[in-house]
Coordinates of C-alpha atoms in Angstrom, one line a residue:
M1 CA 21.9 15.1 22.8
G2 CA 20.8 13.3 19.4
V3 CA 19.1 15.6 17.0
V4 CA 15.4 13.8 18.6
T5 CA 16.1 14.9 21.5
V6 CA 16.5 18.6 20.9
R7 CA 13.3 18.4 20.0
E8 CA 11.8 17.1 22.6
E9 CA 13.4 19.5 24.7
Q10 CA 12.6 21.8 23.4
A11 CA 8.7 20.9 22.3
I12 CA 8.6 21.0 26.5
A13 CA 10.0 24.2 27.4
R14 CA 7.5 25.9 24.9
L15 CA 4.2 23.9 26.2
T16 CA 5.3 24.6 30.1
D17 CA 5.5 28.7 28.7
R18 CA 2.5 28.2 27.3
L19 CA 0.7 26.8 30.1
V20 CA 2.5 29.2 32.6
D21 CA 0.8 31.7 30.1
D22 CA -3.0 30.6 32.7
Y23 CA -1.9 28.5 35.5
P24 CA 0.5 28.7 38.1
A25 CA 4.0 28.5 37.6
D26 CA 4.7 26.0 40.7
Q27 CA 1.1 23.4 40.0
V28 CA 2.4 23.1 35.7
E29 CA 5.7 22.7 36.7
S30 CA 4.4 19.2 38.8
A31 CA 0.8 18.6 36.4
V32 CA 3.7 19.0 33.4
G33 CA 5.9 16.5 35.3
T34 CA 3.6 14.0 36.5
A35 CA 2.4 13.1 32.5
R36 CA 6.1 13.3 31.0
Q37 CA 6.9 10.3 33.5
R38 CA 4.5 8.4 31.7
F39 CA 6.5 8.2 28.4
E40 CA 9.4 7.8 30.3
G41 CA 11.3 4.6 28.3
H42 CA 10.2 5.5 25.1
P43 CA 10.8 5.7 21.9
V44 CA 10.6 10.2 20.8
R45 CA 7.9 11.6 18.1
E46 CA 7.4 14.7 17.9
F47 CA 3.4 14.0 18.9
V48 CA 4.5 13.1 22.5
P49 CA 5.8 16.7 23.6
I50 CA 1.8 17.6 22.5
L51 CA -0.2 15.0 24.1
I52 CA 2.2 15.8 27.6
E53 CA 1.1 19.6 27.3
R54 CA -2.9 17.8 26.5
I55 CA -3.2 15.3 29.8
A56 CA -1.4 18.0 31.8
R57 CA -3.6 21.0 30.8
R58 CA -6.4 18.4 31.7
E59 CA -5.2 18.7 34.8
L60 CA -4.7 22.0 35.7
E61 CA -8.5 22.7 34.5
A62 CA -10.2 19.8 36.5
S63 CA -7.9 21.3 38.9
T64 CA -9.2 25.0 38.7
K65 CA -12.9 23.1 38.5
Q66 CA -12.3 21.9 41.7
V67 CA -10.6 24.4 43.8
E68 CA -13.7 27.4 42.2
T69 CA -15.8 24.3 43.0
E70 CA -14.8 24.1 47.2
N71 CA -14.6 28.3 47.3
V72 CA -18.2 28.4 46.0
A73 CA -19.6 26.3 48.0
A74 CA -17.0 27.7 51.2
Q75 CA -19.4 31.2 50.1
R76 CA -22.7 29.6 50.7
D77 CA -22.1 28.1 53.9
P78 CA -19.1 29.3 56.7
N79 CA -18.4 26.2 58.0
Q80 CA -17.3 24.7 54.5
Q81 CA -12.9 25.5 54.3
P82 CA -11.7 25.0 50.4
D83 CA -9.2 21.6 50.9
P84 CA -7.0 21.0 47.9
A85 CA -5.7 18.1 48.8
R86 CA -6.5 15.2 46.6
G87 CA -8.4 12.0 47.6
M88 CA -10.5 11.7 50.5
S89 CA -12.1 14.3 50.6
R90 CA -14.8 15.2 53.7
I91 CA -17.1 18.2 53.7
R92 CA -18.3 20.7 56.1
T93 CA -22.2 20.9 56.7
A94 CA -24.4 22.2 59.3
G95 CA -21.9 21.6 61.8
A96 CA -21.9 17.5 60.5
E97 CA -19.0 15.6 58.9
F98 CA -20.1 12.4 55.8
A99 CA -16.9 11.0 54.5
V100 CA -17.6 10.4 50.6
D101 CA -17.8 7.2 49.9
K102 CA -14.5 5.1 49.2
R103 CA -16.2 2.9 46.5
L104 CA -17.7 5.6 44.9
M105 CA -14.5 7.5 44.1
A106 CA -12.9 4.5 43.1
L107 CA -16.0 4.3 40.4
A108 CA -15.7 7.2 39.6
A109 CA -11.5 7.0 39.4
A110 CA -11.6 4.4 37.3
V111 CA -13.7 6.3 34.6
L112 CA -11.5 8.6 34.7
V113 CA -8.8 6.4 33.7
V114 CA -11.1 5.0 30.5
V115 CA -12.4 8.6 29.2
L116 CA -8.5 9.7 29.5
A117 CA -7.2 6.6 27.9
L118 CA -10.2 6.9 24.7
V119 CA -8.9 10.4 24.5
V120 CA -5.7 10.1 24.7
A121 CA -6.7 7.3 21.9
F122 CA -8.6 9.5 20.4
V123 CA -5.5 12.0 20.0
V124 CA -3.2 9.8 18.3
R125 CA -5.2 8.3 15.9
Q126 CA -6.5 11.5 13.5
P127 CA -5.7 11.8 10.5
D128 CA -1.4 12.1 9.9
Q129 CA -0.4 11.6 13.6
P130 CA 0.6 8.0 14.5
T131 CA -1.2 5.4 16.6
A132 CA -1.8 5.3 21.1
T133 CA 0.3 2.5 20.1
S134 CA 3.7 3.7 17.6
A135 CA 3.4 6.7 20.7
T136 CA 4.7 4.1 23.0
A137 CA 5.9 1.4 21.5
A138 CA 9.8 0.9 21.7
L139 CA 11.7 1.4 18.6
T140 CA 13.8 -0.7 17.3
T141 CA 17.6 1.3 17.2
V142 CA 20.4 0.0 14.7
H143 CA 23.1 0.7 14.5
G144 CA 25.0 1.9 10.7
V145 CA 28.2 3.5 9.6
V146 CA 27.6 5.6 6.8
G147 CA 30.0 7.7 4.0
S148 CA 30.1 11.3 5.2
E149 CA 28.3 12.6 2.7
K150 CA 25.1 11.3 4.3
M151 CA 25.2 12.0 7.8
A152 CA 22.7 15.2 6.8
F153 CA 20.3 12.8 5.0
F154 CA 20.3 10.7 8.4
D155 CA 20.3 13.3 10.4
D156 CA 17.7 15.1 9.5
P157 CA 14.5 15.0 11.6
R158 CA 11.9 13.9 9.2
V159 CA 14.5 10.9 7.8
V160 CA 13.9 10.8 11.6
E161 CA 9.9 9.8 11.8
A162 CA 10.0 8.4 9.1
L163 CA 11.8 6.0 10.2
A164 CA 10.4 5.8 12.9
H165 CA 7.0 5.3 12.0
K166 CA 8.6 2.2 11.0
G167 CA 9.7 0.6 14.4
L168 CA 13.7 2.2 13.5
E169 CA 15.8 4.2 15.2
A170 CA 18.4 4.5 13.7
R171 CA 22.1 5.4 14.8
V172 CA 24.7 6.0 12.6
D173 CA 28.6 7.1 12.2
P174 CA 30.3 9.1 9.6
A175 CA 33.7 7.4 7.6
G176 CA 35.2 7.4 4.8
S177 CA 33.6 4.6 2.2
R178 CA 36.6 3.0 2.2
Q179 CA 38.0 2.4 5.2
I180 CA 34.1 1.4 5.7
A181 CA 35.0 -1.4 3.7
T182 CA 38.7 -2.1 5.1
S183 CA 39.5 -1.0 9.3
V184 CA 36.1 -0.3 10.6
D185 CA 34.6 -3.0 13.3
L186 CA 31.6 -3.7 11.8
G187 CA 31.1 -6.1 14.0
N188 CA 30.0 -2.9 15.8
Y189 CA 26.9 -2.7 13.3
D190 CA 23.8 -3.8 11.7
F191 CA 24.1 -2.0 8.5
A192 CA 27.0 -1.4 6.6
F193 CA 26.3 2.2 3.8
P194 CA 29.4 3.6 1.8
S195 CA 29.3 5.5 -0.8
S196 CA 30.3 3.1 -4.3
A197 CA 29.7 -0.7 -5.8
P198 CA 33.7 -1.5 -5.5
A199 CA 33.3 -0.7 -1.6
A200 CA 30.7 -2.0 -1.2
E201 CA 32.1 -6.0 -3.3
R202 CA 34.5 -5.2 -0.8
I203 CA 32.8 -5.8 3.0
Q204 CA 30.7 -8.5 1.3
R205 CA 33.0 -10.3 -0.4
A206 CA 34.7 -10.4 3.1
R207 CA 32.2 -11.3 5.3
N208 CA 30.8 -13.5 2.4
I209 CA 27.8 -11.2 2.0
S210 CA 25.0 -11.5 -1.4
T211 CA 22.3 -9.0 0.2
K212 CA 22.9 -5.6 -1.2
Y213 CA 20.8 -2.4 -1.8
T214 CA 21.2 0.7 -3.9
P215 CA 18.9 3.4 -2.9
F216 CA 20.1 6.2 -5.0
S217 CA 23.6 7.7 -6.7
S218 CA 25.4 10.6 -7.2
P219 CA 27.5 11.6 -10.1
M220 CA 30.3 12.2 -9.1
A221 CA 31.4 16.6 -10.3
I222 CA 34.0 19.5 -9.6
A223 CA 31.9 22.1 -7.8
T224 CA 34.1 25.8 -8.9
Y225 CA 33.8 29.5 -9.2
Q226 CA 32.4 31.2 -11.8
P227 CA 35.6 33.0 -13.0
I228 CA 38.1 29.7 -12.7
A229 CA 35.7 28.5 -15.3
D230 CA 36.3 31.0 -16.7
L231 CA 40.4 30.9 -17.1
L232 CA 40.1 26.5 -18.2
T233 CA 37.7 28.0 -20.7
A234 CA 40.3 29.2 -22.5
A235 CA 43.3 26.4 -22.2
G236 CA 40.5 24.4 -22.8
V237 CA 39.6 22.6 -20.3
V238 CA 36.1 23.1 -19.1
R239 CA 33.2 23.0 -22.4
P240 CA 30.6 26.2 -21.7
G241 CA 27.7 24.6 -22.3
P242 CA 24.3 25.1 -20.1
V243 CA 25.8 21.8 -17.9
P244 CA 29.7 22.8 -18.4
T245 CA 31.4 20.1 -18.4
F246 CA 35.5 19.2 -17.3
D247 CA 37.7 18.1 -20.1
M248 CA 39.8 15.1 -18.6
A249 CA 41.9 14.4 -20.9
R250 CA 43.3 17.5 -21.4
Y251 CA 43.8 19.0 -17.5
L252 CA 45.7 15.5 -17.4
Q253 CA 48.0 17.5 -19.8
L254 CA 47.7 20.2 -17.6
V255 CA 49.2 17.9 -14.8
R256 CA 52.0 16.2 -16.8
N257 CA 53.0 19.0 -17.6
D258 CA 53.2 21.1 -14.1
V259 CA 51.2 23.9 -15.2
E260 CA 51.2 26.2 -12.4
W261 CA 47.6 29.0 -12.5
D262 CA 49.9 31.7 -12.6
K263 CA 51.4 30.6 -16.3
L264 CA 47.4 30.9 -17.8
R265 CA 47.3 33.2 -20.3
D266 CA 46.0 36.6 -18.7
N267 CA 44.8 35.2 -15.8
T268 CA 43.7 38.1 -13.0
V269 CA 41.7 36.4 -11.5
Y270 CA 44.0 33.4 -10.1
P271 CA 48.0 34.4 -10.8
V272 CA 49.5 31.7 -7.7
H273 CA 51.8 29.7 -8.0
K274 CA 51.8 26.4 -7.1
N275 CA 49.9 23.9 -9.2
I276 CA 46.9 23.1 -11.1
L277 CA 45.1 20.3 -9.1
V278 CA 41.8 19.6 -8.9
S279 CA 41.3 18.7 -4.8
T280 CA 40.4 15.5 -3.6
T281 CA 40.0 13.6 -1.0
D282 CA 42.8 10.3 0.4
P283 CA 42.0 7.8 -1.5
R284 CA 43.8 5.4 1.3
T285 CA 40.6 6.0 2.8
S286 CA 37.5 7.6 0.7
N287 CA 35.6 6.4 -2.1
S288 CA 35.7 9.8 -4.1
A289 CA 39.2 9.4 -4.3
A290 CA 39.0 6.9 -5.8
M291 CA 36.1 7.2 -8.3
Y292 CA 38.4 9.9 -9.0
L293 CA 41.1 7.6 -9.4
A294 CA 39.2 4.8 -12.2
I295 CA 38.2 8.6 -14.5
A296 CA 42.1 9.5 -14.2
S297 CA 43.3 5.8 -15.2
H298 CA 41.2 5.2 -18.0
V299 CA 41.8 8.7 -19.1
A300 CA 44.8 8.0 -19.3
N301 CA 45.1 4.5 -20.2
D302 CA 43.7 5.6 -24.0
N303 CA 40.6 6.0 -22.6
T304 CA 40.0 2.6 -21.3
I305 CA 39.4 0.0 -18.1
V306 CA 43.4 -0.3 -16.5
Q307 CA 43.3 -4.5 -16.4
G308 CA 46.5 -6.1 -15.1
P309 CA 50.2 -5.3 -13.4
A310 CA 51.7 -3.5 -16.8
A311 CA 48.4 -1.2 -17.2
E312 CA 48.5 -1.0 -13.6
Q313 CA 52.3 0.5 -13.7
A314 CA 52.0 2.8 -17.4
V315 CA 49.5 5.0 -15.7
L316 CA 50.6 5.2 -11.8
P317 CA 53.4 8.6 -12.8
T318 CA 50.7 10.3 -13.7
V319 CA 47.7 9.6 -11.8
S320 CA 50.1 9.1 -8.5
R321 CA 50.3 13.7 -9.4
L322 CA 47.0 14.1 -8.4
F323 CA 47.4 13.6 -5.2
V324 CA 50.6 13.2 -3.4
R325 CA 50.4 16.8 -4.9
Q326 CA 47.8 18.0 -3.2
G327 CA 49.7 17.8 0.2
Y328 CA 47.1 17.2 3.2
T329 CA 44.5 15.0 2.0
E330 CA 40.6 14.6 3.9
N331 CA 39.3 11.3 4.8
S332 CA 35.8 12.4 3.3
T333 CA 34.8 14.8 1.3
D334 CA 32.5 16.4 4.1
G335 CA 35.8 18.4 4.8
P336 CA 36.6 19.6 1.6
F337 CA 33.3 21.0 0.5
R338 CA 32.2 22.1 3.5
E339 CA 36.1 24.6 3.1
Y340 CA 34.5 25.7 -0.4
L341 CA 31.0 27.1 1.3
A342 CA 33.2 29.0 3.8
A343 CA 37.0 29.7 2.3
G344 CA 35.9 30.9 -1.2
M345 CA 38.5 30.6 -4.2
G346 CA 42.1 31.3 -2.5
P347 CA 42.5 27.2 -1.1
T348 CA 39.8 25.9 -2.5
P349 CA 39.7 26.5 -5.9
M350 CA 38.0 23.5 -7.0
V351 CA 36.8 20.5 -5.3
W352 CA 36.0 17.1 -5.9
I353 CA 32.3 15.7 -4.4
Y354 CA 28.6 14.6 -4.9
E355 CA 26.9 16.0 -7.5
A356 CA 24.6 15.9 -4.5
Q357 CA 26.9 18.2 -2.4
F358 CA 26.2 20.5 -4.5
V359 CA 22.4 19.8 -4.2
E360 CA 22.6 19.8 -1.7
A361 CA 24.0 22.8 -0.4
S362 CA 21.5 24.5 -3.2
V363 CA 18.4 23.5 -0.9
R364 CA 20.2 25.0 1.9
G365 CA 20.2 28.0 0.6
Q366 CA 24.2 27.7 0.8
I367 CA 25.6 28.3 -2.7
K368 CA 26.5 31.9 -3.1
P369 CA 26.5 34.0 -6.3
G370 CA 30.4 32.3 -8.7
M371 CA 30.0 29.2 -7.5
M372 CA 29.0 26.6 -9.9
L373 CA 29.0 22.8 -10.7
I374 CA 30.6 21.0 -13.6
Y375 CA 30.5 17.0 -14.6
P376 CA 33.8 15.4 -15.5
S377 CA 34.6 13.8 -18.7
P378 CA 33.9 11.0 -18.4
T379 CA 32.3 10.7 -15.1
V380 CA 31.3 7.5 -12.6
V381 CA 27.6 7.8 -11.5
S382 CA 28.9 6.3 -7.8
Q383 CA 26.2 3.6 -6.6
H384 CA 26.1 4.1 -2.0
T385 CA 24.8 0.8 -1.9
L386 CA 24.2 -0.6 1.2
V387 CA 25.5 -3.8 3.1
P388 CA 23.2 -5.8 5.9
L389 CA 24.9 -6.8 8.5
T390 CA 21.9 -8.0 11.1
T391 CA 18.2 -8.5 10.0
R392 CA 17.8 -4.9 11.2
G393 CA 19.7 -3.5 9.1
D394 CA 18.0 -5.4 6.4
R395 CA 14.8 -3.7 7.5
V396 CA 17.0 0.1 7.2
G397 CA 18.6 -1.3 3.7
R398 CA 14.5 -2.2 2.2
L399 CA 13.3 0.9 3.8
L400 CA 15.6 3.7 2.1
A401 CA 15.7 0.9 -1.8
T402 CA 11.4 1.9 -1.3
D403 CA 9.5 4.1 1.7
P404 CA 7.9 6.6 -0.9
D405 CA 8.3 9.4 1.7
L406 CA 12.7 7.9 2.2
Q407 CA 12.7 8.1 -1.9
R408 CA 11.5 12.0 -1.5
L409 CA 13.8 13.5 1.6
A410 CA 16.4 11.3 -0.3
A411 CA 15.4 13.4 -3.8
E412 CA 15.4 16.5 -1.3
H413 CA 19.5 15.7 -0.3
G414 CA 20.5 16.2 -3.8
F415 CA 20.5 12.3 -4.2
R416 CA 19.1 10.3 -7.6
T417 CA 16.7 7.8 -7.0
S418 CA 14.5 5.5 -8.6
E419 CA 12.1 8.6 -9.5
P420 CA 13.6 11.5 -11.7
S421 CA 11.2 13.1 -11.3
R422 CA 12.1 13.3 -8.1
F423 CA 15.4 14.7 -8.2
A424 CA 14.3 17.1 -10.5
K425 CA 12.2 18.0 -9.2
V426 CA 14.9 20.0 -7.1
A427 CA 17.5 21.0 -9.0
A428 CA 14.4 22.5 -10.5
D429 CA 12.6 24.3 -7.7
N430 CA 16.7 25.5 -6.1
H431 CA 17.7 26.8 -9.9
V432 CA 20.4 24.5 -9.6
P433 CA 21.5 23.7 -14.0
V434 CA 22.1 19.8 -13.4
A435 CA 22.4 17.7 -16.0
G436 CA 19.1 15.6 -17.1
D437 CA 20.6 13.0 -18.3
V438 CA 24.4 11.8 -17.5
I439 CA 25.8 10.6 -20.6
D440 CA 29.6 10.5 -20.5
V441 CA 29.5 7.1 -17.8
I442 CA 32.4 4.9 -17.1
D443 CA 32.5 1.9 -16.3
T444 CA 34.9 1.5 -12.9
P445 CA 37.9 -0.8 -12.8
T446 CA 37.6 -4.2 -11.0
I447 CA 37.9 -4.4 -7.5
D448 CA 41.5 -5.5 -7.4
T449 CA 42.9 -3.5 -9.5
L450 CA 41.3 -0.5 -7.6
E451 CA 43.0 -1.6 -5.3
H452 CA 46.3 -2.0 -6.9
L453 CA 45.9 1.4 -8.1
I454 CA 45.1 2.4 -4.7
D455 CA 48.1 0.5 -2.3
S456 CA 50.9 2.2 -5.6
V457 CA 49.7 5.5 -4.9
T458 CA 50.2 4.4 -1.2
K459 CA 53.7 4.4 -1.8
S460 CA 54.6 7.3 -3.9
Y461 CA 53.2 9.1 -0.8
N462 CA 56.0 7.7 0.7

């Protein structure tokens, strides 16, 4: 059951409880059921339960008034009995029966329908509410496959509602960004939304698509803990400051020399017998790991973009260690970051993430004391790129890139958008020390070179 359906069911349950406080339960159940049938087969919106409650309450009030009127009449004339049935009424007065004119009843019913339609139209046309047409018009369902780090964004009821106001319902499946570009059957989707330009480029090439949208971005970062950062500061890897940085060149030296945590001087906070490594995802499936590989290969190649077979082979011994020595790695960044949030620094002292994940977790109140964000030096800014596969997918891409509400919500989920002030405000409001301008940024290798490096690392696993 989707998020919106759950919200509807909860709202229906609450409105039913409110009505039961004022009316008999069996009548409430019948009235709510009848009102709800009007919206069957139509998209769910947050205001639909409001309409259902108003319609049901109106029917219940009318029914109550009818019974009261009949009771009053019965008291005045003992021969007149209350008749709860609807439709044609017969009133007993002075021993004679007079049938109510059917034409009069039909006219009254028609007037009631017109008045009800006007009331509903008035209600849903109030400021900040959708039109009556939008309350009942069918949404266009758009299917997408997205990097797992964006699932919370698409699951956000506010995002669901913002898209619904534009007539769209986005149903998305999560996958590693490289999986999206290499192994997912995109024939089932209207758009693909990996987490980097190289992955998007591969999709565009394979399907001969020139259009793309980059609604937001996120630099790569490392989630760690203050005691770990202090250890690595003493080892010359972390450079402290308002926004600490992680020296990738110094880190690679430790990796080449197989330095373990318990070999660091004066290490009393994390004296474990395992190699100093940043935890990542699987480069064969995940974009974040591919970006880690791009940065490491750049630094291992004397701070130069890797080009050609000779350079690829030269950096391979170093970059392969970064992955092979981790053992099992997950397919998408959501997995290791969840472990970081839940398990503490024991299993995951350092995790390679998107900056957006840490900011979003801060907004949710999931960051505990001692957790901190540091930026690798150099780093890569991951351009979350949507490739439309159908005209429906193109509508989603354009909206995500241009709609002010969706851009604002993207910033609340930690992404950097076209308006920097949005992201800066979210970070400041939640006391997240982020880099205002990410300066030490490198370009990734070409898609072909990056694929060669990933293939070589894959062989190293075997």
